[in-house]
PDB file of C-alpha atoms in Angstrom:
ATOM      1  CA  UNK A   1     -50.786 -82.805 -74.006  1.00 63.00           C
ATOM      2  CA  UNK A   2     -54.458 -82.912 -73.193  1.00 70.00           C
ATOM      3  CA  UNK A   3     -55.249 -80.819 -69.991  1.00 85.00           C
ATOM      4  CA  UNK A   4     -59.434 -81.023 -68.074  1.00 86.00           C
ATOM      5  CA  UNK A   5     -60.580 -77.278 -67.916  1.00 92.00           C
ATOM      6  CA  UNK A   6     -59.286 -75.045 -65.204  1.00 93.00           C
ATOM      7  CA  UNK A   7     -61.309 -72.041 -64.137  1.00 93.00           C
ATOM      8  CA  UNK A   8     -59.456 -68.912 -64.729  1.00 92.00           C
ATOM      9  CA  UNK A   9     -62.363 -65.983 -64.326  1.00 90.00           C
ATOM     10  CA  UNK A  10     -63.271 -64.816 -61.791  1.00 90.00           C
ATOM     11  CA  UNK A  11     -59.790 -65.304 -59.826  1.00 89.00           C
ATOM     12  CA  UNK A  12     -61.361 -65.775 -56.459  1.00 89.00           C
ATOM     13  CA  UNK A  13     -64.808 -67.635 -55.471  1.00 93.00           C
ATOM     14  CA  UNK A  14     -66.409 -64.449 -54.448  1.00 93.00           C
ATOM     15  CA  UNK A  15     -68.162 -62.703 -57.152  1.00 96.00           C
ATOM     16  CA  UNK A  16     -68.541 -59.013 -57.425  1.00 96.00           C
ATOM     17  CA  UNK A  17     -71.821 -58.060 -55.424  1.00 96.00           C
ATOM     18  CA  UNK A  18     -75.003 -57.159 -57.447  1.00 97.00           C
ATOM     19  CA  UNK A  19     -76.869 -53.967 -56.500  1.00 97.00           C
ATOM     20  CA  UNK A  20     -80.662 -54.777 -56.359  1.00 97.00           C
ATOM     21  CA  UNK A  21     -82.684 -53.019 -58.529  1.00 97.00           C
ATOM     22  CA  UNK A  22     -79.735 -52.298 -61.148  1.00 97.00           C
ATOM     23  CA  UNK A  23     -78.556 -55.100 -64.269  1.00 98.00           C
ATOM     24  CA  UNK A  24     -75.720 -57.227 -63.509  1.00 98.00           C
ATOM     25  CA  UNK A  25     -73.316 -59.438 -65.580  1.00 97.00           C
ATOM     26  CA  UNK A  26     -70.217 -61.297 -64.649  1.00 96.00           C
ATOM     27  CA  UNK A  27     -68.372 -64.293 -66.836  1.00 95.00           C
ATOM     28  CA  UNK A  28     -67.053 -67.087 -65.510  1.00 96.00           C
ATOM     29  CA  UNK A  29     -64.448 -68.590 -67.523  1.00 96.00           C
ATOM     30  CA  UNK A  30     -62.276 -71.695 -68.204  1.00 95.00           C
ATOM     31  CA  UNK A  31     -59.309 -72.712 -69.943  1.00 94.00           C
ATOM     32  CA  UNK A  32     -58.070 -75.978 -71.177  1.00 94.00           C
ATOM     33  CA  UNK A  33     -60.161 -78.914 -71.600  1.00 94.00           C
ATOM     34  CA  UNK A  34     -61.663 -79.434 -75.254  1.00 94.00           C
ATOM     35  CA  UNK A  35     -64.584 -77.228 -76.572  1.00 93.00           C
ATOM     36  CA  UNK A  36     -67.315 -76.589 -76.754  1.00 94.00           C
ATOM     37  CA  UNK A  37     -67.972 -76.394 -73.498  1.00 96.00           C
ATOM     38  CA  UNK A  38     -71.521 -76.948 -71.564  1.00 96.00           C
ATOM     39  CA  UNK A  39     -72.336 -75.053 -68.299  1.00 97.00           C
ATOM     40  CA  UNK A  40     -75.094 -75.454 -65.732  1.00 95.00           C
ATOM     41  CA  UNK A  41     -75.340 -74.225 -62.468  1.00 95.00           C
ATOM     42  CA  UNK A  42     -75.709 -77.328 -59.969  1.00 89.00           C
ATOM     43  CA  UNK A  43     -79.516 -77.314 -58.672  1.00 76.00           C
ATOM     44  CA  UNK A  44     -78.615 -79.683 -55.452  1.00 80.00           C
ATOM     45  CA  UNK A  45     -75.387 -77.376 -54.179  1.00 85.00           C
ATOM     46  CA  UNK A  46     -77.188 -73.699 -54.576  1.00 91.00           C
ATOM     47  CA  UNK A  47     -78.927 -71.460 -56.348  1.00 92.00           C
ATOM     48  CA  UNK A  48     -78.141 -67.880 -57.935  1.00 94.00           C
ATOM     49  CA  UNK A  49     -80.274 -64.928 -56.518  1.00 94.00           C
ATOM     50  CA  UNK A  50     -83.878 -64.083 -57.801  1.00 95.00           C
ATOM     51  CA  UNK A  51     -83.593 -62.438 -61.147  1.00 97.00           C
ATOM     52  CA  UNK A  52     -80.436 -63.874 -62.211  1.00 97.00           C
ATOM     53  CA  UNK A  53     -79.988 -66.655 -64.803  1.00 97.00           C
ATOM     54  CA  UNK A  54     -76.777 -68.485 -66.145  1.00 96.00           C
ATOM     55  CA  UNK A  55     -76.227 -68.720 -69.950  1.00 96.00           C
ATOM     56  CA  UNK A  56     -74.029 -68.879 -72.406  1.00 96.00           C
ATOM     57  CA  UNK A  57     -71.503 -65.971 -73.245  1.00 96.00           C
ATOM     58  CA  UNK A  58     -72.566 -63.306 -75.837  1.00 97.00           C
ATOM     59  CA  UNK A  59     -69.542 -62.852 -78.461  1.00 96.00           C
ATOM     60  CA  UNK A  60     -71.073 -60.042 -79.814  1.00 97.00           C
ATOM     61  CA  UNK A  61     -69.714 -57.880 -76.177  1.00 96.00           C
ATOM     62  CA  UNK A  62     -66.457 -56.914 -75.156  1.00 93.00           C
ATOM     63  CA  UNK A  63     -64.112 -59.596 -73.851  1.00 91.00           C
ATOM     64  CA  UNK A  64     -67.381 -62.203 -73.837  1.00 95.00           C
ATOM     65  CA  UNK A  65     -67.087 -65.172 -75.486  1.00 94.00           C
ATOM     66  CA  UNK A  66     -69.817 -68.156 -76.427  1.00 94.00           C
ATOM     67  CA  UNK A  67     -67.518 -70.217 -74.194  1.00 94.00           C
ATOM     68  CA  UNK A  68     -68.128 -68.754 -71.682  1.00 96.00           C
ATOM     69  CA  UNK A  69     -70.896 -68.587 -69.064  1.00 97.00           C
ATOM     70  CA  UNK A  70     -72.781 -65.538 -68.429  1.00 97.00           C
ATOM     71  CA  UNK A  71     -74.411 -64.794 -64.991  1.00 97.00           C
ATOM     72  CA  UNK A  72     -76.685 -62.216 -65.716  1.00 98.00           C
ATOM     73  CA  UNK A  73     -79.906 -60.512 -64.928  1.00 98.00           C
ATOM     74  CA  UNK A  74     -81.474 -57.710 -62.356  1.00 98.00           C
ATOM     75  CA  UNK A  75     -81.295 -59.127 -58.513  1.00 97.00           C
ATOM     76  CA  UNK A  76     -84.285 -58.589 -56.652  1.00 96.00           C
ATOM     77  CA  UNK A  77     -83.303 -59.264 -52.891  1.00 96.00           C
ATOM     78  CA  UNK A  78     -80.545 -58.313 -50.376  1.00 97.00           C
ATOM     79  CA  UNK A  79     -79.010 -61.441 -49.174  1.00 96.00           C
ATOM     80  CA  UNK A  80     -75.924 -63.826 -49.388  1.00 96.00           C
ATOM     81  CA  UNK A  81     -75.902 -66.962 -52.029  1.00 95.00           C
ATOM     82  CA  UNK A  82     -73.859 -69.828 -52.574  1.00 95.00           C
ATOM     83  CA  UNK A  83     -74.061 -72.079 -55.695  1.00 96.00           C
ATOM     84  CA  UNK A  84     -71.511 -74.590 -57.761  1.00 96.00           C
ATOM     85  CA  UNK A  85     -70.637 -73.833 -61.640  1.00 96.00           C
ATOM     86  CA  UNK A  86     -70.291 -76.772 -63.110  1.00 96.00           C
ATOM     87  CA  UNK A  87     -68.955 -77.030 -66.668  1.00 96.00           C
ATOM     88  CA  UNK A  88     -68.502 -80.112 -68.944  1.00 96.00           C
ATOM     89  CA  UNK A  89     -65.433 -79.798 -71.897  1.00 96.00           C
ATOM     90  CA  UNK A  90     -66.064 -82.153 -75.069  1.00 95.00           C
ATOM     91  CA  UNK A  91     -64.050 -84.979 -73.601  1.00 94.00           C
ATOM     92  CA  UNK A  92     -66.648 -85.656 -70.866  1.00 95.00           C
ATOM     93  CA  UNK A  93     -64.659 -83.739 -68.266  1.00 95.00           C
ATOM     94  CA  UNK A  94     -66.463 -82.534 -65.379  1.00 95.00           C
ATOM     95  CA  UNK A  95     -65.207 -79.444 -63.226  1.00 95.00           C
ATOM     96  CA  UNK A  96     -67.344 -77.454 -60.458  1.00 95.00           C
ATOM     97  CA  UNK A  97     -66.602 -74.665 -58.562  1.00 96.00           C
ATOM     98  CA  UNK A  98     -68.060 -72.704 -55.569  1.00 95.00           C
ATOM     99  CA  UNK A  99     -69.550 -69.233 -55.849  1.00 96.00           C
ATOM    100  CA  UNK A 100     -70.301 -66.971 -53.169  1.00 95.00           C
ATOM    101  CA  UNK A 101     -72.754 -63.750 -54.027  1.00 94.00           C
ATOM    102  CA  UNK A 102     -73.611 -60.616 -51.765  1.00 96.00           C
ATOM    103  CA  UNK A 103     -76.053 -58.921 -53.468  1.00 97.00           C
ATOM    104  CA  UNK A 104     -76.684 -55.295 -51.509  1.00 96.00           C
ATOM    105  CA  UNK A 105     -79.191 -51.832 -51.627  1.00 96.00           C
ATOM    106  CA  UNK A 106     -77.808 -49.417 -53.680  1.00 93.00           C
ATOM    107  CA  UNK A 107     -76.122 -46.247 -51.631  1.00 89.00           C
ATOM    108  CA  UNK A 108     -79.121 -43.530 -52.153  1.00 86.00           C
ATOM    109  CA  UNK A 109     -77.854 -40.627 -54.614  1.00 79.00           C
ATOM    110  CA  UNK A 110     -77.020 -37.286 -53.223  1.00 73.00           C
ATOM    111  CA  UNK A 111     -78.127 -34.765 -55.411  1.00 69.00           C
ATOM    112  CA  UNK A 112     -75.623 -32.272 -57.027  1.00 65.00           C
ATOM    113  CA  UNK A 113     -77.875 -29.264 -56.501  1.00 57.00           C
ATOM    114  CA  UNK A 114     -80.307 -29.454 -53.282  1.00 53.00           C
ATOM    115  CA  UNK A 115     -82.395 -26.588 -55.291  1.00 55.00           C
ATOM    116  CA  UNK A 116     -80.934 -23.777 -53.645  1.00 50.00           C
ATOM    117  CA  UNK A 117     -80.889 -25.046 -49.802  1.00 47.00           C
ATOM    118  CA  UNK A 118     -77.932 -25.766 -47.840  1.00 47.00           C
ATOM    119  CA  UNK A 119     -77.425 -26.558 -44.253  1.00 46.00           C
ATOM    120  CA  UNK A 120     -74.575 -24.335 -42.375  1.00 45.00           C
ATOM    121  CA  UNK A 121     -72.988 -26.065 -39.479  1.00 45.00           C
ATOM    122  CA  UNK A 122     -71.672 -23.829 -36.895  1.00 47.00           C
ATOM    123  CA  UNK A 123     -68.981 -24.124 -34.786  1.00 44.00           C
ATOM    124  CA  UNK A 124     -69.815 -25.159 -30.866  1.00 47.00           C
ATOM    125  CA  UNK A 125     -70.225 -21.808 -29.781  1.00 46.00           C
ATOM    126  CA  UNK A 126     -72.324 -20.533 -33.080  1.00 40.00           C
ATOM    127  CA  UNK A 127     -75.474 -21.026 -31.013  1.00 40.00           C
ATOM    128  CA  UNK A 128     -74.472 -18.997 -28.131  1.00 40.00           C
ATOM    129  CA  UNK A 129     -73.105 -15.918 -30.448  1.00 39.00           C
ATOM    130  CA  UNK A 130     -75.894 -15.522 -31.884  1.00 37.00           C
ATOM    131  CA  UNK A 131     -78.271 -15.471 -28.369  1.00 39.00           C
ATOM    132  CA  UNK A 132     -75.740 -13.297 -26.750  1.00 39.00           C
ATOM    133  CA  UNK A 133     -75.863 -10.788 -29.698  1.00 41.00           C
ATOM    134  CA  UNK A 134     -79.738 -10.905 -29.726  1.00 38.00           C
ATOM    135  CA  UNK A 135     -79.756 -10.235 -26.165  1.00 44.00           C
ATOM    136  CA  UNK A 136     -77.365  -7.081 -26.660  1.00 38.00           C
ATOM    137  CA  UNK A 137     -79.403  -6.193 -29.578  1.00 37.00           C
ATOM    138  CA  UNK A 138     -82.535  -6.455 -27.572  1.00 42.00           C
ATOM    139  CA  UNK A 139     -80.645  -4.574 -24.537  1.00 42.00           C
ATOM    140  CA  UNK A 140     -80.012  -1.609 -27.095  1.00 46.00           C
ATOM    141  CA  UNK A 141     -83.977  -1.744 -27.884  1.00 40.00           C
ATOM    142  CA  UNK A 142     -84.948  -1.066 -24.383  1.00 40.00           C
ATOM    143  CA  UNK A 143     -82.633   1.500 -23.801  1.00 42.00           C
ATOM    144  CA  UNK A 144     -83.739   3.651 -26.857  1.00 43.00           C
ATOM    145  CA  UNK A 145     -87.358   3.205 -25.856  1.00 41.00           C
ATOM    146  CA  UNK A 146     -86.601   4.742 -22.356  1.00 42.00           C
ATOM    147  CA  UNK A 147     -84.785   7.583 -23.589  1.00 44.00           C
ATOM    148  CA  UNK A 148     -87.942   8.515 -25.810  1.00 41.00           C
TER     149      UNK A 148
END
């Protein structure tokens, strides 16, 4: 029994979000239908971010296939994108599917070792120890000057 394609990968609509600046590469996958099967990305409902392209799956990666289709590529912008995956089986069957993207800023790295430096937070009345025993410090000063 002869079943069109059914997309199976991702599970949801909502693709993992792209860090800009840093590669990317997500399959989209289908089952049933007949193979081979032909992808495009729908011009008139969408378009993937800047620096991204759809193309075939490379078999020669892990748990990649040449059926399947391979958004790859190194985003450029911040921003939120919608686009339809369409893919054709070798019966002439025609299945889309809506994407949603976030692509986001990287978090900025901390770095392990801050050469040496670190900041010491104090409770709230660090401040005021340290003034008070100045003062008595400075109190002490005086005192020894006068009896000399």
């Amino acid at each position: 029994a002869w079943s069109p394609p059914r997309y199976s990968t991702p599970p949801t609509t909502e693709l993992p979000a792209p860090l800009v600046g840093q590669p990317y590469r997500v399959q989209v996958r289908v089952e049933g239908g007949k193979r081979p099967y032909q992808w495009t990305v729908a011009e008139a409902e969408g378009r993937l971010p800047p620096g991204l392209t759809a193309s075939p799956g490379d078999p020669a990666l892990p748990n990649e296939s040449s059926n399947d289709l391979a958004i790859a590529g190194t985003v450029s912008e911040v921003g939120v994108w919608a686009f339809t995956v369409r893919v054709k089986d070798g019966q002439g069957q025609v299945v889309d599917r809506a994407f949603a993207l976030v692509s986001k800023t990287p978090e900025p790295e901390t770095p392990a070792d801050a050469g040496g430096c670190q900041a010491v937070h104090g409770g709230p009345g660090a401040l005021s120890s340290v003034v008070l025993g100045l003062g008595w410090w400075a109190l002490g000063r005086r005192r020894k000057r006068r009896l000399f």
